[in-house]
XYZ file of C-alpha atoms in Angstrom:
570
model
C 29.334 146.669 201.937
C 30.600 146.698 198.331
C 29.673 150.387 197.948
C 31.725 151.089 201.081
C 34.804 149.496 199.474
C 34.271 151.468 196.245
C 34.032 154.689 198.272
C 37.361 153.904 199.951
C 38.989 153.446 196.553
C 37.608 156.776 195.326
C 38.880 158.567 198.435
C 42.344 157.045 197.899
C 42.432 158.348 194.335
C 41.413 161.841 195.452
C 44.049 161.964 198.194
C 46.888 161.272 195.763
C 49.214 158.606 194.445
C 51.351 157.864 197.502
C 49.027 155.014 198.385
C 46.526 152.810 196.627
C 43.618 150.834 198.056
C 42.636 147.555 196.425
C 39.577 145.504 197.293
C 40.321 141.831 197.866
C 37.935 139.029 198.741
C 39.018 139.459 202.381
C 38.560 143.229 202.506
C 40.348 146.402 201.366
C 44.162 146.601 201.500
C 46.350 149.676 201.214
C 49.728 149.626 199.480
C 52.218 152.444 199.098
C 54.774 153.585 196.574
C 58.102 151.915 197.255
C 61.392 153.866 197.289
C 62.267 154.890 193.763
C 58.619 155.268 192.815
C 56.743 153.716 189.949
C 55.680 150.643 191.940
C 53.109 150.106 194.678
C 54.087 147.559 197.290
C 51.433 145.592 199.156
C 53.226 143.636 201.875
C 52.343 140.791 204.220
C 48.700 140.268 203.240
C 47.427 136.989 204.749
C 46.566 134.603 201.909
C 45.752 131.676 204.226
C 45.963 130.784 207.911
C 48.535 128.272 209.101
C 47.064 125.824 211.625
C 48.943 125.729 214.913
C 49.414 123.389 217.852
C 48.682 119.735 217.144
C 47.306 120.681 213.699
C 50.425 122.533 212.558
C 51.298 119.956 209.847
C 47.884 120.035 208.166
C 46.764 121.908 205.066
C 46.305 125.677 205.414
C 42.991 127.153 206.416
C 41.127 130.127 204.900
C 42.609 133.571 205.558
C 41.074 136.119 207.929
C 38.707 138.814 206.692
C 38.356 142.461 207.725
C 36.103 145.485 207.246
C 38.530 148.347 207.840
C 41.426 148.896 205.457
C 44.338 146.521 206.013
C 47.617 148.445 206.001
C 49.789 146.229 203.800
C 53.131 147.232 205.281
C 56.282 145.146 205.568
C 56.083 143.615 209.036
C 59.008 141.296 208.214
C 56.979 138.139 208.797
C 58.944 134.929 208.357
C 57.989 131.292 208.870
C 59.771 129.438 211.706
C 63.373 128.595 210.842
C 66.611 128.387 212.728
C 68.840 130.680 210.704
C 66.914 133.959 210.852
C 67.957 137.553 211.421
C 66.972 139.089 214.735
C 65.103 141.802 212.845
C 62.596 139.319 211.425
C 59.185 138.586 212.913
C 59.109 134.788 213.276
C 55.628 133.340 213.750
C 53.779 130.099 213.031
C 50.906 131.849 211.294
C 53.243 133.147 208.621
C 51.340 132.689 205.361
C 51.503 136.141 203.811
C 51.770 137.423 200.253
C 53.487 140.493 198.796
C 52.169 142.106 195.606
C 54.123 144.647 193.540
C 52.014 146.633 191.076
C 53.185 149.195 188.501
C 51.934 152.758 188.807
C 49.625 152.509 185.817
C 45.937 152.383 185.077
C 46.437 149.448 182.726
C 44.724 146.185 183.616
C 44.999 142.557 182.577
C 48.767 142.625 183.092
C 50.776 139.372 183.104
C 51.445 138.074 186.611
C 54.781 136.758 187.884
C 54.780 134.591 191.035
C 58.166 134.074 192.703
C 58.752 131.028 194.941
C 61.737 131.485 197.227
C 64.371 128.787 197.625
C 66.374 127.697 200.658
C 66.606 123.880 200.721
C 62.981 123.771 201.974
C 64.454 124.828 205.327
C 64.880 128.605 205.289
C 64.067 131.796 203.406
C 61.077 134.076 202.919
C 59.140 135.740 200.147
C 61.151 138.949 200.027
C 64.616 137.404 199.777
C 64.545 138.305 196.075
C 62.554 141.158 194.553
C 61.695 141.941 190.942
C 60.413 145.496 191.297
C 62.729 146.795 188.568
C 60.865 144.582 186.104
C 57.533 145.777 187.498
C 58.614 149.395 187.118
C 58.582 148.848 183.362
C 54.774 148.667 183.696
C 54.579 145.328 181.925
C 53.778 142.937 184.769
C 52.744 142.418 188.387
C 55.077 140.460 190.687
C 53.974 138.331 193.646
C 56.044 136.689 196.388
C 55.020 134.832 199.534
C 55.987 132.726 202.541
C 55.309 129.024 202.966
C 55.957 126.637 205.853
C 59.475 125.223 205.953
C 61.510 122.314 207.251
C 59.764 119.807 209.485
C 56.997 122.377 210.006
C 56.186 122.328 206.296
C 57.319 118.887 205.163
C 56.847 116.325 207.939
C 55.285 113.359 206.151
C 54.005 110.555 208.372
C 51.046 109.652 206.177
C 48.727 110.147 209.139
C 45.697 112.363 209.624
C 47.722 114.810 211.720
C 50.793 114.854 209.465
C 49.811 113.794 205.941
C 52.740 115.597 204.306
C 53.411 118.457 201.885
C 51.971 121.227 204.066
C 54.399 123.702 202.492
C 53.312 122.747 198.978
C 49.657 122.986 199.988
C 50.453 126.517 201.177
C 51.625 127.238 197.624
C 48.380 125.883 196.193
C 46.469 128.175 198.570
C 48.591 131.091 197.374
C 47.888 130.336 193.712
C 44.174 130.101 194.474
C 44.411 133.470 196.237
C 46.114 134.964 193.177
C 43.456 133.487 190.911
C 40.713 135.067 193.030
C 42.276 138.446 193.784
C 44.914 139.488 191.272
C 42.439 141.102 188.856
C 41.695 143.669 191.574
C 45.376 144.686 191.439
C 45.288 144.963 187.639
C 46.586 141.483 186.828
C 45.313 138.751 184.546
C 44.470 135.612 186.576
C 44.666 133.574 183.377
C 48.247 134.657 182.600
C 50.375 133.616 185.575
C 54.062 132.664 185.281
C 55.903 130.940 188.145
C 59.644 131.380 188.630
C 62.199 130.107 191.081
C 65.613 128.616 191.699
C 66.866 125.697 193.821
C 64.275 124.353 196.297
C 61.800 126.920 195.019
C 62.334 125.473 191.548
C 61.805 121.997 192.939
C 58.546 123.207 194.483
C 57.582 124.738 191.165
C 58.210 121.428 189.404
C 56.056 119.577 191.941
C 53.297 122.129 191.359
C 53.335 121.224 187.665
C 52.609 117.533 188.377
C 49.906 118.037 191.020
C 46.257 117.883 189.985
C 45.482 120.572 192.581
C 47.056 123.293 190.428
C 45.214 122.751 187.149
C 44.448 126.118 185.554
C 46.320 128.173 188.162
C 49.365 129.085 186.012
C 50.368 129.115 182.340
C 54.188 129.270 182.206
C 57.190 128.482 184.426
C 60.803 129.640 184.724
C 62.554 126.712 186.372
C 66.173 127.084 187.472
C 68.443 124.606 189.252
C 65.848 122.345 190.809
C 63.419 119.608 189.829
C 61.372 116.685 191.184
C 64.467 114.490 191.545
C 67.915 115.296 192.885
C 68.767 117.671 195.703
C 65.278 119.124 196.009
C 63.327 116.067 194.898
C 60.888 113.929 196.842
C 61.899 112.326 200.136
C 62.865 108.726 199.443
C 61.835 107.465 202.898
C 59.948 110.205 204.779
C 59.070 108.140 207.843
C 62.689 107.159 208.349
C 63.632 110.834 208.007
C 61.056 111.686 210.680
C 62.421 108.985 212.976
C 65.999 110.168 212.515
C 65.185 113.796 213.250
C 63.117 112.892 216.308
C 66.147 111.001 217.620
C 68.279 114.120 217.060
C 65.744 115.947 219.245
C 66.298 113.301 221.953
C 63.038 111.410 221.473
C 63.565 107.691 222.139
C 60.434 105.832 221.051
C 60.898 106.471 217.331
C 59.856 102.961 216.249
C 56.191 103.445 217.109
C 54.274 105.528 214.575
C 51.637 106.663 217.069
C 54.260 107.791 219.563
C 56.239 109.488 216.815
C 53.158 111.386 215.697
C 52.365 112.451 219.268
C 55.922 113.689 219.737
C 55.753 115.894 216.663
C 52.290 117.168 217.557
C 53.397 118.267 221.024
C 56.975 119.457 220.544
C 57.379 123.231 220.701
C 58.032 125.064 217.456
C 61.299 126.351 218.948
C 62.551 122.822 219.573
C 61.248 121.663 216.209
C 63.534 124.048 214.314
C 66.460 123.883 216.737
C 68.497 121.296 214.808
C 67.971 122.312 211.196
C 71.729 121.968 210.781
C 71.188 118.190 210.929
C 68.922 118.395 207.866
C 70.455 120.819 205.400
C 73.681 119.097 204.378
C 72.746 115.569 203.386
C 75.428 113.398 201.832
C 72.716 111.223 200.261
C 71.826 114.156 197.953
C 68.010 114.174 198.328
C 66.423 116.513 200.879
C 65.563 114.963 204.249
C 62.491 117.146 204.681
C 60.898 118.091 201.394
C 57.993 116.950 199.237
C 56.666 113.410 199.604
C 54.235 110.957 198.055
C 51.141 110.990 200.281
C 48.882 108.227 201.526
C 45.151 108.530 200.971
C 43.694 109.246 204.407
C 40.617 111.158 203.331
C 42.245 114.573 202.966
C 43.088 116.576 199.856
C 46.216 115.001 198.351
C 48.903 117.085 196.688
C 51.009 114.186 195.357
C 49.608 110.662 195.067
C 52.344 109.012 192.981
C 56.073 109.275 192.404
C 56.634 112.380 190.266
C 58.664 110.528 187.627
C 55.753 108.100 187.228
C 53.405 111.026 186.649
C 55.816 112.553 184.137
C 56.419 109.342 182.205
C 52.659 108.736 181.953
C 52.083 112.296 180.744
C 49.282 112.698 183.266
C 49.798 116.383 184.046
C 49.204 119.823 182.553
C 51.954 120.817 180.131
C 53.064 124.449 180.043
C 55.934 126.344 178.355
C 59.050 126.570 180.482
C 62.457 128.209 180.608
C 64.626 125.514 182.085
C 68.258 125.553 183.116
C 71.103 125.460 185.600
C 74.498 127.070 186.182
C 77.777 125.457 185.264
C 78.858 125.451 188.926
C 75.624 124.949 190.862
C 77.588 122.567 193.082
C 79.046 125.635 194.795
C 76.302 125.146 197.402
C 78.565 122.482 198.911
C 81.529 124.810 199.523
C 81.004 124.962 203.254
C 81.220 121.211 203.887
C 84.207 120.418 201.673
C 86.789 120.132 204.453
C 84.622 117.599 206.292
C 83.236 115.762 203.312
C 86.494 115.185 201.455
C 87.587 112.833 204.225
C 84.178 111.158 204.363
C 84.116 110.733 200.579
C 87.497 109.029 200.677
C 86.360 106.702 203.456
C 83.065 105.680 201.831
C 82.173 107.378 198.575
C 79.033 105.261 198.230
C 77.382 107.307 201.002
C 77.389 110.251 198.586
C 75.540 108.560 195.755
C 71.987 109.798 195.169
C 69.639 108.156 197.670
C 67.152 107.701 194.810
C 69.321 104.841 193.551
C 68.583 101.318 194.752
C 71.094 98.469 194.657
C 70.520 94.751 195.110
C 73.627 94.405 197.231
C 76.241 96.447 199.018
C 78.816 95.001 196.641
C 77.042 96.432 193.591
C 76.659 99.789 195.325
C 80.391 99.927 196.038
C 81.179 99.018 192.428
C 79.006 101.860 191.144
C 80.555 104.237 193.676
C 84.044 103.308 192.502
C 83.020 103.867 188.885
C 81.662 107.337 189.693
C 84.650 108.283 191.844
C 87.027 107.190 189.093
C 85.107 109.256 186.524
C 85.297 112.510 188.519
C 88.485 112.138 190.558
C 90.556 109.501 188.769
C 93.013 107.584 190.915
C 93.477 110.499 193.317
C 91.702 110.849 196.640
C 89.244 113.717 196.992
C 91.293 116.667 198.175
C 92.318 120.277 197.722
C 94.069 119.506 194.431
C 90.830 118.378 192.746
C 88.389 120.734 194.441
C 86.942 121.683 191.053
C 86.015 118.043 190.427
C 84.166 118.109 193.743
C 82.166 121.115 192.494
C 81.356 119.405 189.194
C 80.301 116.209 190.955
C 77.889 118.113 193.176
C 76.666 120.228 190.258
C 75.737 117.052 188.410
C 74.113 114.965 191.139
C 72.306 117.823 192.852
C 70.987 119.871 189.948
C 72.285 119.493 186.390
C 71.647 115.812 185.711
C 68.263 115.708 187.507
C 67.115 118.579 185.297
C 68.336 116.863 182.132
C 66.757 113.565 183.167
C 63.356 115.120 183.827
C 63.584 117.176 180.632
C 63.936 114.014 178.547
C 61.011 112.451 180.387
C 58.853 115.516 179.828
C 59.656 115.689 176.115
C 58.858 111.988 175.916
C 55.444 112.893 177.335
C 55.007 115.336 174.425
C 56.060 118.575 176.078
C 57.286 120.678 173.174
C 58.057 124.106 174.665
C 61.024 123.605 177.010
C 63.726 126.223 176.474
C 66.917 124.703 177.894
C 69.949 126.709 178.985
C 73.246 126.459 180.828
C 74.243 129.700 182.527
C 77.988 130.273 182.869
C 78.348 134.049 182.733
C 81.256 135.544 184.680
C 83.110 138.837 184.440
C 86.157 140.448 185.984
C 84.287 140.926 189.271
C 83.465 137.229 189.619
C 85.384 135.671 192.520
C 87.913 132.919 191.901
C 86.933 129.591 193.434
C 88.944 128.523 196.500
C 91.888 126.208 195.835
C 91.660 126.887 192.075
C 92.287 129.557 189.465
C 88.788 129.049 188.067
C 85.688 131.209 187.977
C 82.185 130.011 187.259
C 78.517 130.819 187.687
C 77.495 130.065 191.242
C 74.259 128.486 192.378
C 71.237 130.561 191.311
C 73.318 133.384 189.826
C 71.028 133.187 186.774
C 68.170 134.367 189.005
C 70.116 137.007 190.884
C 71.149 138.848 187.710
C 67.463 139.290 186.799
C 66.262 140.372 190.257
C 66.746 143.755 191.921
C 70.313 144.548 192.878
C 72.818 147.297 193.521
C 74.860 147.906 190.359
C 77.483 150.021 192.124
C 80.823 148.845 190.762
C 79.205 146.552 188.197
C 81.019 146.162 184.888
C 79.454 147.204 181.600
C 79.613 143.550 180.608
C 77.499 142.603 183.623
C 74.964 145.362 182.903
C 74.666 144.184 179.305
C 74.104 140.579 180.420
C 71.474 141.752 182.878
C 69.621 143.535 180.068
C 69.707 140.397 177.929
C 68.526 138.091 180.715
C 65.744 140.446 181.767
C 64.511 140.725 178.189
C 64.469 136.929 177.862
C 62.451 136.732 181.082
C 60.006 139.498 180.205
C 59.325 138.186 176.712
C 58.806 134.688 178.071
C 56.390 136.006 180.708
C 54.536 137.967 178.025
C 54.576 135.489 175.142
C 55.578 132.026 176.370
C 58.977 131.924 174.666
C 62.283 133.722 175.397
C 63.315 136.148 172.679
C 65.529 139.179 172.221
C 65.270 142.370 170.197
C 69.021 142.124 169.509
C 69.396 140.693 165.976
C 72.908 139.491 166.792
C 71.556 136.957 169.303
C 70.385 133.536 168.124
C 66.754 132.448 168.021
C 66.059 130.200 171.002
C 64.381 126.941 169.981
C 62.809 124.331 172.308
C 64.825 121.261 173.303
C 64.144 117.723 172.120
C 64.424 114.437 174.026
C 68.180 114.401 173.331
C 68.407 117.694 175.306
C 69.300 119.713 172.246
C 69.537 122.522 171.395
C 70.437 124.510 174.480
C 71.319 128.151 174.934
C 74.787 128.696 176.365
C 74.473 131.883 178.416
C 78.056 132.915 179.061
C 80.234 135.816 178.007
C 79.231 134.670 174.543
C 75.620 133.693 173.941
C 75.378 130.722 171.610
C 72.589 128.304 170.718
C 74.409 124.964 170.769
C 73.065 122.038 168.765
C 73.981 119.652 171.556
C 73.182 118.681 175.115
C 74.937 120.349 178.062
C 77.557 118.218 179.887
C 77.144 115.286 177.428
C 79.834 112.944 178.820
C 78.845 113.504 182.431
C 75.148 113.096 181.636
C 75.874 109.854 179.756
C 77.427 108.369 182.904
C 74.334 109.169 184.962
C 71.954 108.081 182.210
C 73.522 104.645 182.393
C 73.374 104.485 186.199
C 69.840 105.852 186.516
C 68.569 103.513 183.809
C 69.606 100.536 185.909
C 69.290 101.677 189.513
C 66.830 104.583 189.843
C 63.880 103.841 192.158
C 62.554 107.187 193.387
C 60.583 107.553 196.625
C 59.178 104.631 198.584
C 55.419 104.525 197.983
C 53.362 103.152 200.864
C 49.622 103.481 200.255
C 48.500 101.466 203.313
C 47.326 104.019 205.914
C 47.971 101.597 208.770
C 51.186 100.062 207.486
C 53.806 99.758 210.240
C 57.055 101.597 209.982
C 60.239 99.527 210.320
C 60.775 98.411 213.880
C 57.216 99.185 214.928
C 55.620 95.804 214.206
C 55.303 94.631 217.796
C 53.709 97.798 219.168
C 51.286 98.033 216.248
C 50.399 94.366 216.619
C 49.481 95.012 220.251
C 47.354 97.952 219.144
C 45.504 95.757 216.633
C 44.870 93.051 219.244
C 43.563 95.687 221.658
C 41.280 97.049 218.958
C 39.973 93.535 218.157
C 39.213 92.816 221.825
C 37.377 96.123 222.219
C 35.447 95.585 218.990
C 34.280 92.088 220.028
C 33.355 93.354 223.498
C 31.177 96.123 222.078
C 29.704 93.690 219.516
C 28.535 91.226 222.166
C 27.294 93.969 224.518
C 25.234 95.484 221.664
C 23.678 92.101 220.742
C 22.971 91.203 224.366
C 20.976 94.405 224.670
């Protein structure tokens, strides 16, 4: 069989360079030169199989195998999600990988793995591409799909829905890369992960899971971490109950019934109300990563991530680490609704990771925060910029600074911190203001492929700088530039200093970003942070389910005693 695969490769080389056949552990795959040349694209290769039906929330299964050559063409496969283009091919078995390889005979190239964002609810592997970096013949780039929303992050702590299916997909992908990337010319021992937003949160969770040891060496982490907007679910069972109620299921207080509902609901109905999940005034994602119970299956996350970080019980790798100065722009669309809600009860918008002994204390903290950002004025059009800064801080900026300090305290010494604020004359002015700022994930978009028609020379220059930082980090483990006029980028300490200010001017500042705003949240988190609820009892009742579970236990006891006496009588 192996000689057959080798023969196919030889034939491909004889026929020309328009296509290339690579032998994977599953069988041969054929990629083709992408438009513009210089890069072979291998699209939609299955890296695992997503279980379906009643097993759809479980860990992924091994991928299929084949004997004939798999045509790795873009079939536009996307995991189930509500907000999808009609041109996409939505399917449950959606776990596919895309590999972009430079047209070179070189081997042992560094490998870049991109994790797409999208609030854990939407997106797909090809929403950003990095083929222009690959064309430089210095790396291989990989992207992939993973299960999303309730499909990927339902966490009941049961055998059927243990939690973190989407993250376990990512582990399967990294194992696939480790096994197969050498066949494409990559170095399996030199893998760098990159992402922004929920993808960056996923990336951060991957760094604290024991399942990923040895599967990557470096990370580029942007606007997302294990706490904040894309952090762990605080109360995953309550989230599951709430969403089931949105889908018109009544018996949400019984865990067994809840599990049966989710096992039997159609995938179309499951994703039909994603709008009820995405915008969460309590900051933390309603369906995202969770701390799992031990029910005999492989566990991705067994403890609260901040506990793991503070104990230093994880693999430490170099990381580029930063956010944009106006990441809170993700909350543009809900401003008109939320400004009224924030004025009515601002405490609803505090991070749900905070825990207060009384409603009175919670309201006092809420008033303190509201006064800090908005002063004596109600939230409104006149202080829209304060609304953006508030959301920047609670969703992304402060969570990243908080986890950075914890990581450095655990002896991580290669975290390269930045705040990205670059704008130019083409940058749009924010609504209701005269201000411009770097929008959510713009630090990733400037590095990825993009049409430069109409781009300013200033933008093109910044793109060159950012891409060089990325490429040198991927190659060497630290961001550097060949431009002698740019400062040397040093790792941050526990005081979050220094940090690189990436704006129209590039300056290494001997200080922390947003120091006054971070100091406010340092004080609040020190006193009130709790993180996710950890429930290790596999039969623990969910709130409101005590009576039905008690009946189940009595029934079990009666049956057990009946069988016991029957066995002894025989």
